[in-house]
């Protein structure tokens, strides 16, 4: 049943009915609840007390939950919060003081009352009043069931965490062991922007953003990251432990910032949870653990929360590099250099309804389900990230119109040379003109980007930037024309098929995969970027790729895809790459 829109057990209802029936003053009611449960300031005023008494006499369970997306509301289940508390005990954490910065219905407060028997004070902060009550009702229920349990002083503040003054707690408990435990809101500022929410701090110096406007402008400001780092900054001189459930990106960002911020945190740990199972969401999240009042540390050991036995890996700083797996990186760091070939992003048109075409019996169809005829010259096969599944592709699923050979090239000549193509483009001009990106402003009609001589290289070695598949693909020409890739893909282009294949073998080698896994982060928007790919020193990689290995790999490729390639040009391929090592300009394509 619900009171104040908060779940409450019958046991607590009966208790409150009975014990409040002769109490009329707020002070007396608060004293009674403090004596019974250790909860301070339960009622903020007389109205709240009389309202509760009124509600106790009307049974209600009809209150519907409002939409709370902007509050990143994912309440922790009792089993998980209990496992976290038990885990902390195995780490010899025995707190005097608990702070739950956004306590919700109080799962972590209840787990702490149950597991930490030395507690002297508990502080919970929560913005949503029904949860404040549900948390208090839960505490009452706990002590009614466990009357002998240790009873710390408990305050559940109805407050916005951004307005809450944590200094008062720090000053009061400076000499005690503090544990910050909980589960912070799971929402980024970009999401809040879409929701038109105001759940943001009023002003901050976090990451040198200036004020709320600046924060709001920053796409990925994360309120959980802000709360965590503010708490660390407030308490870093105290004996504090942090154990907070947050998205993995928050942990990555905190460790990344260590090189500049040098916060006094150590023993940084990340215990990966199964968020689908625990919260029914597909967001990678973990228990973030660290200790304060220590020399700053710059890496974080990752464990599986449920087994906790062997560390999975260590992410963080090694020298000047920030990587996702330090051991794997140290093993492969010799290939962290500069690619001898320039990696390129594919073609960008922002007009898929008109520019993504399918070929049906000599006609073309577009995303508007229209059928039309085009001259073949400007039509090229096109591959998207989702097409790059196989190791070799010789046939595209879709086609596109390549309206320019270089960025900014005039497009008027299309009218004269390719009248059908021009008619098609012109009748859809409104779609091109409606493109929002400013890159298209003051450009010739039907402009595209990510286009240049390199786009017309016949053989390409490509990878999807979006997918987490660590696999490169050889893209072969189709109908004697180079195939284009869209802007979610990256590629290096070659005139000779052998060079494309040799680079493919190197890029798909175990060493390269290990290196890429060590420098990429699965939670990044794009797993692979031009910057990451440009770090692969193929020349260096080739040194540890034995002749036997390349023979075997090439035979396998030839057999699987019906190719007849040899390693005859291997030495000239190596020679082509060598200049980059003696700081010659990088090659556009081989
Ligand atoms: C992910 S839930 C977790 C709740 C609780 N810590 C738990 O583990 O079950 C996040 C909580 O933060 C609260 N919250 C969101 N924004 C807040 C703010 N600005 N101040 C205080 N609490 C906030 C939400 O109402 C929600 O209860």
Tab-separated table of C-alpha atoms in Angstrom, residues 32-378:
chain	number	residue	atom	x	y	z
A	32	UNK	CA	9.150	9.260	19.402
A	33	UNK	CA	10.476	8.191	15.972
A	34	UNK	CA	14.022	9.050	16.968
A	35	UNK	CA	13.715	6.946	20.136
A	36	UNK	CA	12.261	4.043	18.207
A	37	UNK	CA	14.296	4.136	14.987
A	38	UNK	CA	17.085	6.693	15.296
A	39	UNK	CA	15.466	8.798	12.535
A	40	UNK	CA	15.925	12.527	13.139
A	41	UNK	CA	13.541	15.255	11.913
A	42	UNK	CA	11.022	12.830	10.428
A	43	UNK	CA	8.334	15.492	10.060
A	44	UNK	CA	9.352	18.831	8.677
A	45	UNK	CA	6.253	20.615	10.091
A	46	UNK	CA	2.825	20.174	11.749
A	47	UNK	CA	1.070	19.889	8.389
A	48	UNK	CA	3.145	16.882	7.451
A	49	UNK	CA	2.287	15.144	10.720
A	50	UNK	CA	-1.451	15.751	10.446
A	51	UNK	CA	-1.375	14.801	6.760
A	52	UNK	CA	0.286	11.491	7.620
A	53	UNK	CA	-2.255	10.746	10.331
A	54	UNK	CA	-5.044	11.482	7.893
A	55	UNK	CA	-3.473	9.217	5.281
A	56	UNK	CA	-3.019	6.398	7.771
A	57	UNK	CA	-6.759	6.212	8.176
A	58	UNK	CA	-7.403	6.075	4.398
A	59	UNK	CA	-5.953	2.985	2.832
A	60	UNK	CA	-4.569	3.812	-0.593
A	61	UNK	CA	-2.492	2.125	-3.190
A	62	UNK	CA	-3.680	4.001	-6.214
A	63	UNK	CA	-0.874	6.491	-6.637
A	64	UNK	CA	0.680	6.170	-10.051
A	65	UNK	CA	4.389	6.699	-10.576
A	66	UNK	CA	5.140	9.925	-12.450
A	67	UNK	CA	7.634	10.002	-15.310
A	68	UNK	CA	11.020	10.358	-13.658
A	69	UNK	CA	13.367	9.809	-16.600
A	70	UNK	CA	15.191	13.108	-15.980
A	71	UNK	CA	16.140	11.835	-12.534
A	72	UNK	CA	17.980	8.765	-13.781
A	73	UNK	CA	15.741	6.738	-11.527
A	74	UNK	CA	16.834	3.090	-11.301
A	75	UNK	CA	16.210	1.845	-7.771
A	76	UNK	CA	18.619	-0.817	-6.609
A	77	UNK	CA	17.180	-4.177	-5.635
A	78	UNK	CA	17.746	-5.360	-2.055
A	79	UNK	CA	19.818	-8.330	-3.150
A	80	UNK	CA	22.344	-6.192	-5.030
A	81	UNK	CA	22.665	-3.532	-2.306
A	82	UNK	CA	23.174	-6.308	0.233
A	83	UNK	CA	25.867	-7.958	-1.919
A	84	UNK	CA	27.662	-4.601	-2.172
A	85	UNK	CA	27.632	-4.187	1.622
A	86	UNK	CA	28.862	-7.764	2.134
A	87	UNK	CA	31.627	-7.198	-0.400
A	88	UNK	CA	32.738	-4.060	1.453
A	89	UNK	CA	32.951	-6.058	4.670
A	90	UNK	CA	35.275	-8.525	2.923
A	91	UNK	CA	37.403	-5.484	2.026
A	92	UNK	CA	37.595	-4.702	5.777
A	93	UNK	CA	35.409	-1.626	5.444
A	94	UNK	CA	33.724	-0.915	8.750
A	95	UNK	CA	32.217	2.562	8.534
A	96	UNK	CA	31.095	4.825	11.374
A	97	UNK	CA	29.219	7.085	9.005
A	98	UNK	CA	27.194	6.325	5.872
A	99	UNK	CA	26.288	8.883	3.248
A	100	UNK	CA	23.866	7.896	0.480
A	101	UNK	CA	23.915	10.974	-1.805
A	102	UNK	CA	20.760	10.114	-3.786
A	103	UNK	CA	19.182	7.482	-1.573
A	104	UNK	CA	15.866	6.889	-3.386
A	105	UNK	CA	13.787	4.285	-1.557
A	106	UNK	CA	16.817	3.470	0.581
A	107	UNK	CA	18.120	0.085	-0.607
A	108	UNK	CA	21.695	0.967	0.395
A	109	UNK	CA	20.645	2.495	3.695
A	110	UNK	CA	18.790	-0.670	4.654
A	111	UNK	CA	21.684	-2.889	3.539
A	112	UNK	CA	24.054	-0.743	5.607
A	113	UNK	CA	21.846	-0.915	8.714
A	114	UNK	CA	21.753	-4.673	8.307
A	115	UNK	CA	25.448	-5.264	7.599
A	116	UNK	CA	27.489	-2.496	9.252
A	117	UNK	CA	26.921	-3.024	12.952
A	118	UNK	CA	29.165	-0.186	14.187
A	119	UNK	CA	27.325	2.644	12.471
A	120	UNK	CA	26.966	5.897	14.386
A	121	UNK	CA	25.231	8.059	11.812
A	122	UNK	CA	23.470	7.657	8.483
A	123	UNK	CA	22.730	10.472	6.017
A	124	UNK	CA	20.500	10.045	3.001
A	125	UNK	CA	19.659	12.745	0.474
A	126	UNK	CA	16.808	12.419	-2.024
A	127	UNK	CA	15.030	14.922	-4.252
A	128	UNK	CA	11.743	13.020	-4.598
A	129	UNK	CA	9.541	13.306	-1.540
A	130	UNK	CA	7.662	9.994	-1.883
A	131	UNK	CA	11.043	8.210	-1.863
A	132	UNK	CA	12.100	10.144	1.230
A	133	UNK	CA	9.035	8.728	2.968
A	134	UNK	CA	9.456	5.278	1.532
A	135	UNK	CA	13.015	5.268	2.792
A	136	UNK	CA	11.864	6.285	6.282
A	137	UNK	CA	9.051	3.715	6.260
A	138	UNK	CA	11.584	1.063	5.194
A	139	UNK	CA	13.855	1.974	8.106
A	140	UNK	CA	10.903	1.751	10.518
A	141	UNK	CA	10.018	-1.647	9.115
A	142	UNK	CA	13.617	-2.812	9.531
A	143	UNK	CA	13.764	-1.847	13.211
A	144	UNK	CA	10.309	-3.270	13.931
A	145	UNK	CA	11.657	-6.580	12.620
A	146	UNK	CA	15.072	-6.157	14.273
A	147	UNK	CA	14.499	-4.327	17.542
A	148	UNK	CA	17.943	-5.343	18.850
A	149	UNK	CA	19.834	-3.962	15.855
A	150	UNK	CA	22.389	-1.181	16.331
A	151	UNK	CA	20.555	2.151	15.991
A	152	UNK	CA	22.636	4.999	14.517
A	153	UNK	CA	21.311	8.546	14.194
A	154	UNK	CA	19.588	8.702	10.819
A	155	UNK	CA	18.674	11.765	8.776
A	156	UNK	CA	16.960	11.485	5.412
A	157	UNK	CA	17.086	14.914	3.797
A	158	UNK	CA	14.498	15.922	1.258
A	159	UNK	CA	16.894	17.939	-0.852
A	160	UNK	CA	18.472	18.400	-4.226
A	161	UNK	CA	21.957	16.893	-3.945
A	162	UNK	CA	23.306	19.864	-5.900
A	163	UNK	CA	22.167	22.234	-3.130
A	164	UNK	CA	23.229	20.016	-0.268
A	165	UNK	CA	26.080	21.197	1.933
A	166	UNK	CA	28.289	18.139	2.496
A	167	UNK	CA	30.846	20.265	4.378
A	168	UNK	CA	28.647	20.132	7.478
A	169	UNK	CA	28.920	16.325	7.516
A	170	UNK	CA	32.647	16.412	6.808
A	171	UNK	CA	33.286	18.866	9.660
A	172	UNK	CA	31.133	16.961	12.121
A	173	UNK	CA	32.729	13.581	11.373
A	174	UNK	CA	36.259	14.595	10.384
A	175	UNK	CA	37.931	11.893	12.478
A	176	UNK	CA	35.564	9.056	11.621
A	177	UNK	CA	35.420	6.431	8.896
A	178	UNK	CA	32.970	7.605	6.273
A	179	UNK	CA	31.509	5.425	3.545
A	180	UNK	CA	29.764	6.990	0.591
A	181	UNK	CA	27.558	4.259	-0.733
A	182	UNK	CA	24.730	4.221	-3.244
A	183	UNK	CA	23.605	4.352	-6.808
A	184	UNK	CA	23.675	7.718	-8.555
A	185	UNK	CA	21.249	8.940	-11.234
A	186	UNK	CA	21.944	7.338	-14.604
A	187	UNK	CA	21.505	10.236	-16.962
A	188	UNK	CA	23.761	12.383	-19.073
A	189	UNK	CA	23.257	16.030	-19.700
A	190	UNK	CA	22.596	15.437	-23.392
A	191	UNK	CA	19.645	13.262	-22.334
A	192	UNK	CA	18.538	15.947	-19.873
A	193	UNK	CA	18.706	18.462	-22.715
A	194	UNK	CA	16.257	16.358	-24.740
A	195	UNK	CA	14.009	16.025	-21.709
A	196	UNK	CA	14.098	19.737	-20.980
A	197	UNK	CA	15.020	18.801	-17.425
A	198	UNK	CA	16.581	21.112	-14.883
A	199	UNK	CA	18.286	18.388	-12.897
A	200	UNK	CA	21.724	19.979	-13.105
A	201	UNK	CA	24.046	21.799	-10.713
A	202	UNK	CA	23.624	25.580	-10.742
A	203	UNK	CA	27.245	26.373	-11.281
A	204	UNK	CA	30.419	24.406	-11.378
A	205	UNK	CA	34.080	24.461	-12.264
A	206	UNK	CA	33.956	20.836	-13.231
A	207	UNK	CA	36.227	20.318	-16.246
A	208	UNK	CA	36.575	24.109	-16.465
A	209	UNK	CA	33.113	24.595	-17.845
A	210	UNK	CA	31.880	28.047	-16.959
A	211	UNK	CA	28.475	27.965	-15.361
A	212	UNK	CA	25.307	26.162	-16.174
A	213	UNK	CA	25.061	27.457	-19.732
A	214	UNK	CA	28.464	26.075	-20.527
A	215	UNK	CA	27.591	22.747	-18.940
A	216	UNK	CA	24.329	22.541	-20.791
A	217	UNK	CA	26.231	23.125	-24.011
A	218	UNK	CA	28.557	20.202	-23.318
A	219	UNK	CA	26.912	17.172	-24.840
A	220	UNK	CA	28.076	14.571	-22.386
A	221	UNK	CA	28.147	16.171	-18.978
A	222	UNK	CA	27.114	13.411	-16.614
A	223	UNK	CA	25.401	14.275	-13.352
A	224	UNK	CA	26.639	11.073	-11.669
A	225	UNK	CA	30.207	12.001	-12.594
A	226	UNK	CA	29.662	15.495	-11.253
A	227	UNK	CA	28.240	14.197	-7.951
A	228	UNK	CA	31.040	11.629	-7.546
A	229	UNK	CA	33.882	14.063	-8.209
A	230	UNK	CA	32.294	16.768	-6.014
A	231	UNK	CA	32.083	14.258	-3.153
A	232	UNK	CA	35.684	13.165	-3.701
A	233	UNK	CA	36.792	16.811	-3.720
A	234	UNK	CA	34.892	17.520	-0.503
A	235	UNK	CA	36.083	14.438	1.382
A	236	UNK	CA	39.520	13.657	-0.054
A	237	UNK	CA	41.262	14.693	3.165
A	238	UNK	CA	39.098	12.380	5.303
A	239	UNK	CA	39.220	8.629	5.890
A	240	UNK	CA	36.593	7.914	3.341
A	241	UNK	CA	35.704	5.013	1.075
A	242	UNK	CA	33.551	5.392	-2.009
A	243	UNK	CA	31.305	2.556	-3.229
A	244	UNK	CA	28.915	3.876	-5.861
A	245	UNK	CA	27.088	2.228	-8.729
A	246	UNK	CA	27.714	4.320	-11.832
A	247	UNK	CA	27.927	3.930	-15.572
A	248	UNK	CA	31.317	2.699	-16.788
A	249	UNK	CA	31.918	5.951	-18.636
A	250	UNK	CA	31.866	7.786	-15.302
A	251	UNK	CA	34.686	5.584	-13.970
A	252	UNK	CA	36.663	5.942	-17.171
A	253	UNK	CA	36.327	9.738	-17.070
A	254	UNK	CA	37.347	9.945	-13.408
A	255	UNK	CA	40.489	7.872	-14.016
A	256	UNK	CA	41.196	9.844	-17.198
A	257	UNK	CA	40.943	13.131	-15.265
A	258	UNK	CA	43.462	11.876	-12.694
A	259	UNK	CA	46.383	13.005	-14.853
A	260	UNK	CA	45.211	16.611	-14.400
A	261	UNK	CA	43.144	16.583	-11.227
A	262	UNK	CA	45.425	14.278	-9.187
A	263	UNK	CA	42.647	13.613	-6.701
A	264	UNK	CA	43.866	11.811	-3.603
A	265	UNK	CA	42.190	8.536	-4.467
A	266	UNK	CA	43.773	5.109	-4.398
A	267	UNK	CA	42.839	1.420	-4.705
A	268	UNK	CA	40.553	2.420	-7.565
A	269	UNK	CA	38.401	-0.565	-8.519
A	270	UNK	CA	35.621	-1.224	-10.979
A	271	UNK	CA	33.327	-4.182	-10.295
A	272	UNK	CA	31.276	-4.784	-13.444
A	273	UNK	CA	27.609	-5.582	-12.848
A	274	UNK	CA	25.027	-7.013	-15.197
A	275	UNK	CA	22.779	-3.964	-15.601
A	276	UNK	CA	20.325	-5.829	-17.792
A	277	UNK	CA	19.729	-8.318	-14.981
A	278	UNK	CA	19.830	-5.811	-12.118
A	279	UNK	CA	18.088	-2.792	-13.691
A	280	UNK	CA	16.746	-4.034	-17.001
A	281	UNK	CA	18.774	-1.453	-18.910
A	282	UNK	CA	21.421	-1.895	-21.559
A	283	UNK	CA	24.017	0.453	-20.117
A	284	UNK	CA	27.416	-0.788	-18.988
A	285	UNK	CA	27.696	-0.046	-15.284
A	286	UNK	CA	29.851	-1.000	-12.324
A	287	UNK	CA	30.456	-0.497	-8.662
A	288	UNK	CA	33.077	2.229	-8.423
A	289	UNK	CA	35.287	1.769	-5.395
A	290	UNK	CA	38.156	3.869	-4.096
A	291	UNK	CA	39.784	5.139	-0.920
A	292	UNK	CA	40.675	8.699	0.037
A	293	UNK	CA	43.424	10.442	1.949
A	294	UNK	CA	46.171	8.813	-0.063
A	295	UNK	CA	48.596	9.567	-2.854
A	296	UNK	CA	46.786	9.878	-6.169
A	297	UNK	CA	46.664	6.747	-8.281
A	298	UNK	CA	46.184	6.674	-12.033
A	299	UNK	CA	44.774	3.282	-12.841
A	300	UNK	CA	41.754	1.184	-12.009
A	301	UNK	CA	41.557	-2.595	-11.655
A	302	UNK	CA	38.494	-4.186	-13.197
A	303	UNK	CA	36.700	-7.215	-11.698
A	304	UNK	CA	33.495	-9.078	-12.323
A	305	UNK	CA	31.234	-8.077	-9.432
A	306	UNK	CA	29.720	-11.504	-9.039
A	307	UNK	CA	32.919	-13.585	-8.933
A	308	UNK	CA	35.370	-10.881	-7.814
A	309	UNK	CA	38.188	-13.418	-7.941
A	310	UNK	CA	40.690	-12.610	-10.673
A	311	UNK	CA	41.118	-9.056	-11.929
A	312	UNK	CA	39.949	-8.875	-15.542
A	313	UNK	CA	42.280	-6.050	-16.499
A	314	UNK	CA	43.660	-2.700	-15.455
A	315	UNK	CA	42.669	0.504	-17.238
A	316	UNK	CA	44.210	3.921	-16.881
A	317	UNK	CA	47.438	5.780	-17.435
A	318	UNK	CA	50.700	4.172	-18.389
A	319	UNK	CA	53.240	6.917	-18.988
A	320	UNK	CA	51.556	9.477	-21.207
A	321	UNK	CA	48.995	7.036	-22.584
A	322	UNK	CA	45.484	6.400	-21.340
A	323	UNK	CA	44.444	2.878	-22.263
A	324	UNK	CA	41.687	0.379	-21.514
A	325	UNK	CA	44.038	-2.545	-20.772
A	326	UNK	CA	47.457	-1.640	-19.447
A	327	UNK	CA	49.022	-5.132	-19.646
A	328	UNK	CA	47.850	-5.728	-23.206
A	329	UNK	CA	49.053	-2.275	-24.149
A	330	UNK	CA	52.519	-2.810	-22.660
A	331	UNK	CA	52.762	-6.052	-24.624
A	332	UNK	CA	51.925	-4.367	-27.944
A	333	UNK	CA	53.016	-0.780	-27.439
A	334	UNK	CA	55.814	-1.092	-30.008
A	335	UNK	CA	53.167	-0.722	-32.721
A	336	UNK	CA	51.748	2.447	-31.122
A	337	UNK	CA	53.169	4.951	-33.572
A	338	UNK	CA	52.007	6.446	-36.823
A	339	UNK	CA	50.301	4.717	-39.690
A	340	UNK	CA	52.256	4.972	-42.940
A	341	UNK	CA	48.934	5.298	-44.786
A	342	UNK	CA	46.327	7.950	-44.086
A	343	UNK	CA	43.087	6.560	-42.669
A	344	UNK	CA	40.012	8.214	-44.140
A	345	UNK	CA	36.427	8.486	-43.056
A	346	UNK	CA	33.833	7.511	-45.653
A	347	UNK	CA	31.417	9.616	-47.604
A	348	UNK	CA	28.998	11.974	-45.849
A	349	UNK	CA	25.804	13.261	-47.464
A	350	UNK	CA	23.186	13.509	-44.649
A	351	UNK	CA	20.502	12.789	-47.205
A	352	UNK	CA	19.961	9.034	-47.069
A	353	UNK	CA	16.361	9.103	-48.339
A	354	UNK	CA	17.600	10.456	-51.660
A	355	UNK	CA	21.219	9.305	-51.770
A	356	UNK	CA	20.940	5.679	-50.632
A	357	UNK	CA	19.843	3.698	-53.653
A	358	UNK	CA	19.002	0.136	-54.475
A	359	UNK	CA	19.238	-1.337	-57.925
A	360	UNK	CA	16.192	-3.236	-59.154
A	361	UNK	CA	16.185	-4.592	-62.717
A	362	UNK	CA	18.138	-1.718	-64.227
A	363	UNK	CA	16.178	0.912	-62.283
A	364	UNK	CA	17.068	2.499	-59.004
A	365	UNK	CA	14.835	2.957	-55.962
A	366	UNK	CA	15.417	5.330	-53.069
A	367	UNK	CA	14.348	5.593	-49.421
A	368	UNK	CA	11.126	7.321	-50.563
A	369	UNK	CA	10.171	4.196	-52.522
A	370	UNK	CA	10.479	6.030	-55.803
A	371	UNK	CA	11.712	4.314	-58.962
A	372	UNK	CA	13.886	6.108	-61.488
A	373	UNK	CA	16.622	5.759	-64.107
A	374	UNK	CA	20.106	7.259	-63.801
A	375	UNK	CA	23.186	7.371	-65.996
A	376	UNK	CA	25.632	4.929	-64.471
A	377	UNK	CA	28.679	7.246	-64.287
A	378	UNK	CA	27.994	8.915	-60.952
